Amino acid sequence: MKVYISNNIDALAAVAADEIEASLRRSAAPVLGLATGSSPLPVYRELARRVKLGLDLTEVTAFALDEYVGIPVEHPQCYAQVIRREAQIPLGLDAARVFVPNGRATDLSEACVEYEKAIASVGGIDVQILGIGSDGHIGFNEPSSSLASRTRVVALTAETRRDNARFFGSADEVPTTCVTQGIGTIRESGSIVLIAQGRTKSAAVAAMVEGPVSAVCPASALQLHPKVTILLDEQAAVELRFADYYRASYTVAELVQDDS
Ligand code: GLP
């Protein structure tokens, strides 16, 4: 794992965008994995900035990680809406090539199988953007998820529903179940870029990077992936035993951007 630590979020986002751009350029039919949540927003901002400067992502196919089960499509927290608002429009992606799991399907198991087939049909995901939950989830793969799991329906933990209450009126309004790409699905991505900020993520981050590979922390499965870039602010990195080693190994250019 490459672990970058800096409080310069724009600089972290630039490292992420460099990795994403390079992965997409290497592919004849580029496929990007999109994440929801607040963590990846600086990365989308940086990619959108590059799009304004000429980066063309119109040929990119994109797959979202997850979706709430039963949430009305017009709800602002329906991930189909979130992805449209925060990634598809700002990045100039072609709406017809952006896919989100269907949490409203009558046959959810069938919809999960179809989602896996859709990813496979374009040759798999080249680069996956990820955040991490405070309980160590990636996508919505909660603790105890099989590290080989595929796209499926998952019940959310009380912790995740509390964490996501800020996007709804209250924790009670957060749906109880979701559809998520599995950890096995995520691990098949060509490369992975994960970003985490804040003290509430520090225990999960330490378990992901330095803990044992275990379903207790689903993100720890990323230790088995050969091409993972982790971007952390100082607070998210505070529980890392080898933080100084990472700082010495992976330096973040302290960029100053001039958009004028
Ligand atoms: C959500 C999403 C995850 C996201 C995580 C953290 O529940 N399903 O993909 O990484 O929780 O969210 P945030 O970045 O807002 O802290």
Tab-separated table of N, CA and C in Angstrom, residues 80-201:
chain	number	residue	atom	x	y	z
A	80	ALA	N	-28.234	7.078	-6.701
A	80	ALA	CA	-28.291	7.409	-8.131
A	80	ALA	C	-28.278	8.939	-8.303
A	81	GLN	N	-28.963	9.636	-7.387
A	81	GLN	CA	-28.982	11.113	-7.428
A	81	GLN	C	-27.637	11.678	-6.978
A	82	VAL	N	-27.096	11.100	-5.907
A	82	VAL	CA	-25.824	11.593	-5.358
A	82	VAL	C	-24.726	11.483	-6.420
A	83	ILE	N	-24.674	10.332	-7.057
A	83	ILE	CA	-23.636	10.101	-8.078
A	83	ILE	C	-23.817	11.069	-9.251
A	84	ARG	N	-25.067	11.291	-9.627
A	84	ARG	CA	-25.352	12.197	-10.740
A	84	ARG	C	-24.864	13.613	-10.397
A	85	ARG	N	-25.224	14.042	-9.168
A	85	ARG	CA	-24.916	15.397	-8.700
A	85	ARG	C	-23.422	15.622	-8.481
A	86	GLU	N	-22.788	14.637	-7.819
A	86	GLU	CA	-21.419	14.877	-7.352
A	86	GLU	C	-20.333	14.363	-8.287
A	87	ALA	N	-20.692	13.438	-9.163
A	87	ALA	CA	-19.663	12.880	-10.049
A	87	ALA	C	-20.032	13.004	-11.527
A	88	GLN	N	-21.172	12.461	-11.910
A	88	GLN	CA	-21.471	12.396	-13.347
A	88	GLN	C	-21.473	13.788	-14.000
A	89	ILE	N	-22.205	14.734	-13.411
A	89	ILE	CA	-22.299	16.070	-14.035
A	89	ILE	C	-20.959	16.815	-13.937
A	90	PRO	N	-20.370	16.948	-12.723
A	90	PRO	CA	-19.116	17.716	-12.661
A	90	PRO	C	-17.969	17.113	-13.469
A	91	LEU	N	-17.947	15.777	-13.605
A	91	LEU	CA	-16.844	15.153	-14.342
A	91	LEU	C	-17.132	15.043	-15.837
A	92	GLY	N	-18.335	15.476	-16.241
A	92	GLY	CA	-18.682	15.413	-17.662
A	92	GLY	C	-18.804	13.989	-18.164
A	93	LEU	N	-19.235	13.058	-17.273
A	93	LEU	CA	-19.406	11.665	-17.711
A	93	LEU	C	-20.701	11.560	-18.511
A	94	ASP	N	-20.736	10.607	-19.424
A	94	ASP	CA	-21.934	10.346	-20.220
A	94	ASP	C	-22.936	9.590	-19.342
A	95	ALA	N	-24.108	10.202	-19.091
A	95	ALA	CA	-25.106	9.597	-18.188
A	95	ALA	C	-25.454	8.167	-18.599
A	96	ALA	N	-25.422	7.898	-19.893
A	96	ALA	CA	-25.782	6.553	-20.379
A	96	ALA	C	-24.741	5.504	-20.007
A	97	ARG	N	-23.556	5.969	-19.587
A	97	ARG	CA	-22.489	5.019	-19.226
A	97	ARG	C	-22.242	4.961	-17.726
A	98	VAL	N	-23.123	5.593	-16.951
A	98	VAL	CA	-22.950	5.612	-15.490
A	98	VAL	C	-23.993	4.701	-14.850
A	99	PHE	N	-23.528	3.714	-14.101
A	99	PHE	CA	-24.422	2.700	-13.538
A	99	PHE	C	-24.380	2.731	-12.013
A	100	VAL	N	-25.555	2.545	-11.424
A	100	VAL	CA	-25.698	2.500	-9.963
A	100	VAL	C	-26.538	1.262	-9.665
A	101	PRO	N	-26.187	0.479	-8.619
A	101	PRO	CA	-27.017	-0.697	-8.322
A	101	PRO	C	-28.478	-0.283	-8.128
A	102	ASN	N	-29.385	-1.159	-8.538
A	102	ASN	CA	-30.815	-0.851	-8.435
A	102	ASN	C	-31.366	-1.350	-7.097
A	103	GLY	N	-31.578	-0.407	-6.191
A	103	GLY	CA	-32.109	-0.766	-4.869
A	103	GLY	C	-33.624	-0.855	-4.848
A	104	ARG	N	-34.242	-0.664	-6.005
A	104	ARG	CA	-35.717	-0.698	-6.067
A	104	ARG	C	-36.221	-1.876	-6.889
A	105	ALA	N	-35.306	-2.756	-7.305
A	105	ALA	CA	-35.712	-3.896	-8.142
A	105	ALA	C	-36.649	-4.814	-7.368
A	106	THR	N	-37.612	-5.416	-8.060
A	106	THR	CA	-38.509	-6.368	-7.402
A	106	THR	C	-37.699	-7.600	-6.997
A	107	ASP	N	-36.795	-8.008	-7.891
A	107	ASP	CA	-35.924	-9.153	-7.573
A	107	ASP	C	-34.503	-8.615	-7.350
A	108	LEU	N	-34.185	-8.359	-6.087
A	108	LEU	CA	-32.893	-7.724	-5.783
A	108	LEU	C	-31.723	-8.657	-6.082
A	109	SER	N	-31.907	-9.962	-5.804
A	109	SER	CA	-30.800	-10.910	-6.065
A	109	SER	C	-30.463	-10.914	-7.542
A	110	GLU	N	-31.489	-10.907	-8.366
A	110	GLU	CA	-31.284	-10.890	-9.816
A	110	GLU	C	-30.580	-9.588	-10.231
A	111	ALA	N	-31.001	-8.476	-9.634
A	111	ALA	CA	-30.391	-7.179	-9.955
A	111	ALA	C	-28.901	-7.184	-9.591
A	112	CYS	N	-28.562	-7.864	-8.493
A	112	CYS	CA	-27.147	-7.954	-8.071
A	112	CYS	C	-26.334	-8.751	-9.086
A	113	VAL	N	-26.915	-9.864	-9.548
A	113	VAL	CA	-26.228	-10.696	-10.554
A	113	VAL	C	-26.032	-9.884	-11.835
A	114	GLU	N	-27.067	-9.156	-12.231
A	114	GLU	CA	-26.994	-8.338	-13.452
A	114	GLU	C	-25.915	-7.256	-13.321
A	115	TYR	N	-25.783	-6.685	-12.118
A	115	TYR	CA	-24.783	-5.636	-11.902
A	115	TYR	C	-23.372	-6.212	-12.088
A	116	GLU	N	-23.147	-7.381	-11.511
A	116	GLU	CA	-21.847	-8.056	-11.690
A	116	GLU	C	-21.587	-8.320	-13.174
A	117	LYS	N	-22.625	-8.755	-13.882
A	117	LYS	CA	-22.466	-9.048	-15.317
A	117	LYS	C	-22.124	-7.779	-16.085
A	118	ALA	N	-22.778	-6.675	-15.704
A	118	ALA	CA	-22.528	-5.396	-16.396
A	118	ALA	C	-21.070	-4.974	-16.208
A	119	ILE	N	-20.549	-5.149	-14.993
A	119	ILE	CA	-19.140	-4.791	-14.745
A	119	ILE	C	-18.226	-5.690	-15.587
A	120	ALA	N	-18.526	-6.986	-15.582
A	120	ALA	CA	-17.695	-7.938	-16.338
A	120	ALA	C	-17.757	-7.644	-17.832
A	121	SER	N	-18.935	-7.221	-18.320
A	121	SER	CA	-19.121	-7.033	-19.768
A	121	SER	C	-18.256	-5.904	-20.333
A	122	VAL	N	-17.815	-4.983	-19.478
A	122	VAL	CA	-16.924	-3.919	-19.982
A	122	VAL	C	-15.465	-4.184	-19.571
A	123	GLY	N	-15.202	-5.403	-19.125
A	123	GLY	CA	-13.823	-5.794	-18.828
A	123	GLY	C	-13.372	-5.475	-17.417
A	124	GLY	N	-14.314	-5.160	-16.520
A	124	GLY	CA	-13.948	-4.892	-15.121
A	124	GLY	C	-13.588	-3.436	-14.904
A	125	ILE	N	-13.457	-3.076	-13.632
A	125	ILE	CA	-13.179	-1.683	-13.255
A	125	ILE	C	-11.665	-1.445	-13.265
A	126	ASP	N	-11.228	-0.364	-13.907
A	126	ASP	CA	-9.786	-0.068	-13.970
A	126	ASP	C	-9.297	0.566	-12.679
A	127	VAL	N	-10.084	1.506	-12.174
A	127	VAL	CA	-9.659	2.173	-10.931
A	127	VAL	C	-10.895	2.482	-10.097
A	128	GLN	N	-10.830	2.103	-8.830
A	128	GLN	CA	-11.962	2.268	-7.919
A	128	GLN	C	-11.641	3.339	-6.883
A	129	ILE	N	-12.526	4.320	-6.768
A	129	ILE	CA	-12.414	5.324	-5.702
A	129	ILE	C	-13.159	4.790	-4.488
A	130	LEU	N	-12.566	4.924	-3.297
A	130	LEU	CA	-13.216	4.439	-2.072
A	130	LEU	C	-13.093	5.455	-0.946
A	131	GLY	N	-14.106	5.447	-0.075
A	131	GLY	CA	-13.987	6.042	1.253
A	131	GLY	C	-13.963	4.869	2.227
A	132	ILE	N	-14.031	5.144	3.500
A	132	ILE	CA	-14.094	4.070	4.498
A	132	ILE	C	-15.079	4.479	5.592
A	133	GLY	N	-15.875	3.539	6.057
A	133	GLY	CA	-16.785	3.821	7.160
A	133	GLY	C	-16.034	3.779	8.486
A	134	SER	N	-16.608	4.376	9.528
A	134	SER	CA	-15.921	4.379	10.830
A	134	SER	C	-15.823	2.968	11.397
A	135	ASP	N	-16.639	2.031	10.889
A	135	ASP	CA	-16.530	0.630	11.326
A	135	ASP	C	-15.675	-0.207	10.360
A	136	GLY	N	-15.010	0.482	9.432
A	136	GLY	CA	-14.108	-0.222	8.509
A	136	GLY	C	-14.785	-0.711	7.246
A	137	HIS	N	-16.048	-0.305	7.006
A	137	HIS	CA	-16.689	-0.791	5.774
A	137	HIS	C	-16.156	-0.085	4.541
A	138	ILE	N	-16.139	-0.816	3.441
A	138	ILE	CA	-15.892	-0.228	2.115
A	138	ILE	C	-17.108	-0.584	1.267
A	139	GLY	N	-17.529	0.363	0.400
A	139	GLY	CA	-18.868	0.218	-0.165
A	139	GLY	C	-19.782	0.216	1.046
A	140	PHE	N	-20.647	-0.778	1.132
A	140	PHE	CA	-21.437	-0.961	2.359
A	140	PHE	C	-21.154	-2.355	2.920
A	141	ASN	N	-19.941	-2.853	2.714
A	141	ASN	CA	-19.580	-4.173	3.249
A	141	ASN	C	-19.252	-4.019	4.723
A	142	GLU	N	-20.216	-4.384	5.546
A	142	GLU	CA	-20.088	-4.199	6.986
A	142	GLU	C	-19.218	-5.315	7.593
A	143	PRO	N	-18.718	-5.108	8.839
A	143	PRO	CA	-17.937	-6.153	9.495
A	143	PRO	C	-18.672	-7.495	9.439
A	144	SER	N	-17.929	-8.539	9.193
A	144	SER	CA	-18.381	-9.929	9.004
A	144	SER	C	-18.681	-10.238	7.544
A	145	SER	N	-18.558	-9.234	6.650
A	145	SER	CA	-18.717	-9.520	5.217
A	145	SER	C	-17.621	-10.476	4.774
A	146	SER	N	-17.985	-11.413	3.929
A	146	SER	CA	-16.960	-12.307	3.370
A	146	SER	C	-15.979	-11.484	2.546
A	147	LEU	N	-14.710	-11.790	2.687
A	147	LEU	CA	-13.700	-11.057	1.917
A	147	LEU	C	-13.739	-11.471	0.447
A	148	ALA	N	-14.572	-12.465	0.130
A	148	ALA	CA	-14.758	-12.904	-1.262
A	148	ALA	C	-16.145	-12.528	-1.775
A	149	SER	N	-16.888	-11.713	-1.015
A	149	SER	CA	-18.292	-11.442	-1.362
A	149	SER	C	-18.435	-10.719	-2.700
A	150	ARG	N	-19.603	-10.927	-3.311
A	150	ARG	CA	-19.952	-10.257	-4.569
A	150	ARG	C	-21.093	-9.270	-4.299
A	151	THR	N	-21.561	-8.600	-5.324
A	151	THR	CA	-22.677	-7.640	-5.174
A	151	THR	C	-23.888	-8.358	-4.563
A	152	ARG	N	-24.429	-7.766	-3.504
A	152	ARG	CA	-25.518	-8.432	-2.778
A	152	ARG	C	-26.229	-7.448	-1.852
A	153	VAL	N	-27.286	-7.940	-1.215
A	153	VAL	CA	-28.018	-7.119	-0.246
A	153	VAL	C	-27.363	-7.292	1.120
A	154	VAL	N	-27.160	-6.167	1.804
A	154	VAL	CA	-26.494	-6.178	3.112
A	154	VAL	C	-27.318	-5.334	4.088
A	155	ALA	N	-27.413	-5.792	5.330
A	155	ALA	CA	-28.061	-4.979	6.380
A	155	ALA	C	-27.024	-4.013	6.944
A	156	LEU	N	-27.436	-2.778	7.139
A	156	LEU	CA	-26.500	-1.774	7.674
A	156	LEU	C	-26.389	-1.907	9.193
A	157	THR	N	-25.199	-1.642	9.722
A	157	THR	CA	-25.032	-1.659	11.181
A	157	THR	C	-25.649	-0.383	11.769
A	158	ALA	N	-25.935	-0.436	13.071
A	158	ALA	CA	-26.475	0.742	13.758
A	158	ALA	C	-25.468	1.886	13.649
A	159	GLU	N	-24.165	1.565	13.719
A	159	GLU	CA	-23.117	2.597	13.632
A	159	GLU	C	-23.176	3.318	12.285
A	160	THR	N	-23.307	2.567	11.207
A	160	THR	CA	-23.375	3.181	9.871
A	160	THR	C	-24.627	4.030	9.743
A	161	ARG	N	-25.745	3.539	10.269
A	161	ARG	CA	-26.991	4.315	10.163
A	161	ARG	C	-26.874	5.606	10.975
A	162	ARG	N	-26.192	5.530	12.132
A	162	ARG	CA	-25.952	6.753	12.921
A	162	ARG	C	-25.045	7.705	12.153
A	163	ASP	N	-23.956	7.149	11.577
A	163	ASP	CA	-23.015	7.991	10.821
A	163	ASP	C	-23.710	8.691	9.658
A	164	ASN	N	-24.625	7.980	8.998
A	164	ASN	CA	-25.263	8.543	7.800
A	164	ASN	C	-26.514	9.342	8.120
A	165	ALA	N	-26.868	9.403	9.423
A	165	ALA	CA	-28.051	10.181	9.834
A	165	ALA	C	-27.905	11.642	9.424
A	166	ARG	N	-26.640	12.120	9.339
A	166	ARG	CA	-26.431	13.533	8.985
A	166	ARG	C	-26.941	13.859	7.577
A	167	PHE	N	-27.080	12.851	6.745
A	167	PHE	CA	-27.597	13.096	5.389
A	167	PHE	C	-29.125	12.993	5.333
A	168	PHE	N	-29.714	12.477	6.434
A	168	PHE	CA	-31.172	12.307	6.496
A	168	PHE	C	-31.670	13.173	7.662
A	169	GLY	N	-32.953	13.066	8.012
A	169	GLY	CA	-33.433	13.815	9.166
A	169	GLY	C	-32.922	13.206	10.470
A	170	SER	N	-32.842	11.874	10.536
A	170	SER	CA	-32.430	11.175	11.755
A	170	SER	C	-31.972	9.766	11.362
A	171	ALA	N	-31.363	9.045	12.328
A	171	ALA	CA	-30.883	7.683	12.036
A	171	ALA	C	-32.044	6.781	11.621
A	172	ASP	N	-33.235	7.033	12.199
A	172	ASP	CA	-34.404	6.203	11.880
A	172	ASP	C	-34.801	6.303	10.409
A	173	GLU	N	-34.475	7.435	9.817
A	173	GLU	CA	-34.852	7.620	8.396
A	173	GLU	C	-33.850	6.986	7.438
A	174	VAL	N	-32.674	6.557	7.961
A	174	VAL	CA	-31.675	5.916	7.095
A	174	VAL	C	-32.177	4.498	6.802
A	175	PRO	N	-32.231	4.115	5.528
A	175	PRO	CA	-32.696	2.755	5.219
A	175	PRO	C	-31.900	1.695	5.994
A	176	THR	N	-32.523	0.548	6.211
A	176	THR	CA	-31.870	-0.500	7.023
A	176	THR	C	-31.015	-1.430	6.174
A	177	THR	N	-31.293	-1.473	4.871
A	177	THR	CA	-30.521	-2.380	4.009
A	177	THR	C	-30.057	-1.654	2.750
A	178	CYS	N	-29.112	-2.273	2.079
A	178	CYS	CA	-28.548	-1.677	0.869
A	178	CYS	C	-28.117	-2.779	-0.085
A	179	VAL	N	-27.797	-2.368	-1.296
A	179	VAL	CA	-27.132	-3.267	-2.252
A	179	VAL	C	-25.715	-2.740	-2.376
A	180	THR	N	-24.725	-3.594	-2.272
A	180	THR	CA	-23.339	-3.129	-2.408
A	180	THR	C	-22.508	-4.106	-3.236
A	181	GLN	N	-21.582	-3.547	-4.004
A	181	GLN	CA	-20.556	-4.417	-4.588
A	181	GLN	C	-19.895	-5.160	-3.441
A	182	GLY	N	-19.494	-6.399	-3.676
A	182	GLY	CA	-18.838	-7.168	-2.623
A	182	GLY	C	-17.372	-6.816	-2.495
A	183	ILE	N	-16.761	-7.358	-1.448
A	183	ILE	CA	-15.319	-7.115	-1.271
A	183	ILE	C	-14.551	-7.835	-2.389
A	184	GLY	N	-15.053	-8.995	-2.784
A	184	GLY	CA	-14.437	-9.725	-3.907
A	184	GLY	C	-14.526	-8.898	-5.186
A	185	THR	N	-15.656	-8.232	-5.386
A	185	THR	CA	-15.844	-7.373	-6.573
A	185	THR	C	-14.829	-6.224	-6.531
A	186	ILE	N	-14.767	-5.562	-5.395
A	186	ILE	CA	-13.883	-4.400	-5.252
A	186	ILE	C	-12.416	-4.808	-5.452
A	187	ARG	N	-12.084	-5.978	-4.932
A	187	ARG	CA	-10.685	-6.424	-5.030
A	187	ARG	C	-10.258	-6.740	-6.458
A	188	GLU	N	-11.232	-6.903	-7.365
A	188	GLU	CA	-10.880	-7.186	-8.762
A	188	GLU	C	-10.572	-5.928	-9.555
A	189	SER	N	-10.801	-4.771	-8.956
A	189	SER	CA	-10.480	-3.526	-9.653
A	189	SER	C	-8.966	-3.453	-9.902
A	190	GLY	N	-8.577	-2.882	-11.054
A	190	GLY	CA	-7.159	-2.815	-11.411
A	190	GLY	C	-6.328	-2.066	-10.394
A	191	SER	N	-6.852	-0.940	-9.924
A	191	SER	CA	-6.194	-0.220	-8.840
A	191	SER	C	-7.269	0.434	-7.969
A	192	ILE	N	-6.845	0.832	-6.780
A	192	ILE	CA	-7.791	1.360	-5.791
A	192	ILE	C	-7.205	2.616	-5.165
A	193	VAL	N	-8.037	3.642	-5.048
A	193	VAL	CA	-7.635	4.892	-4.396
A	193	VAL	C	-8.623	5.138	-3.264
A	194	LEU	N	-8.143	5.126	-2.027
A	194	LEU	CA	-9.031	5.322	-0.868
A	194	LEU	C	-8.646	6.606	-0.150
A	195	ILE	N	-9.628	7.403	0.187
A	195	ILE	CA	-9.366	8.660	0.888
A	195	ILE	C	-10.174	8.706	2.188
A	196	ALA	N	-9.510	9.156	3.260
A	196	ALA	CA	-10.197	9.251	4.562
A	196	ALA	C	-9.702	10.475	5.308
A	197	GLN	N	-10.643	11.176	5.942
A	197	GLN	CA	-10.298	12.363	6.714
A	197	GLN	C	-10.935	12.285	8.089
A	198	GLY	N	-10.227	12.787	9.077
A	198	GLY	CA	-10.832	13.003	10.400
A	198	GLY	C	-10.567	11.891	11.404
A	199	ARG	N	-10.639	12.298	12.681
A	199	ARG	CA	-10.342	11.408	13.807
A	199	ARG	C	-11.314	10.226	13.895
A	200	THR	N	-12.559	10.428	13.412
A	200	THR	CA	-13.543	9.338	13.504
A	200	THR	C	-13.157	8.147	12.618
A	201	LYS	N	-12.223	8.362	11.701
A	201	LYS	CA	-11.803	7.279	10.817
A	201	LYS	C	-10.500	6.619	11.268
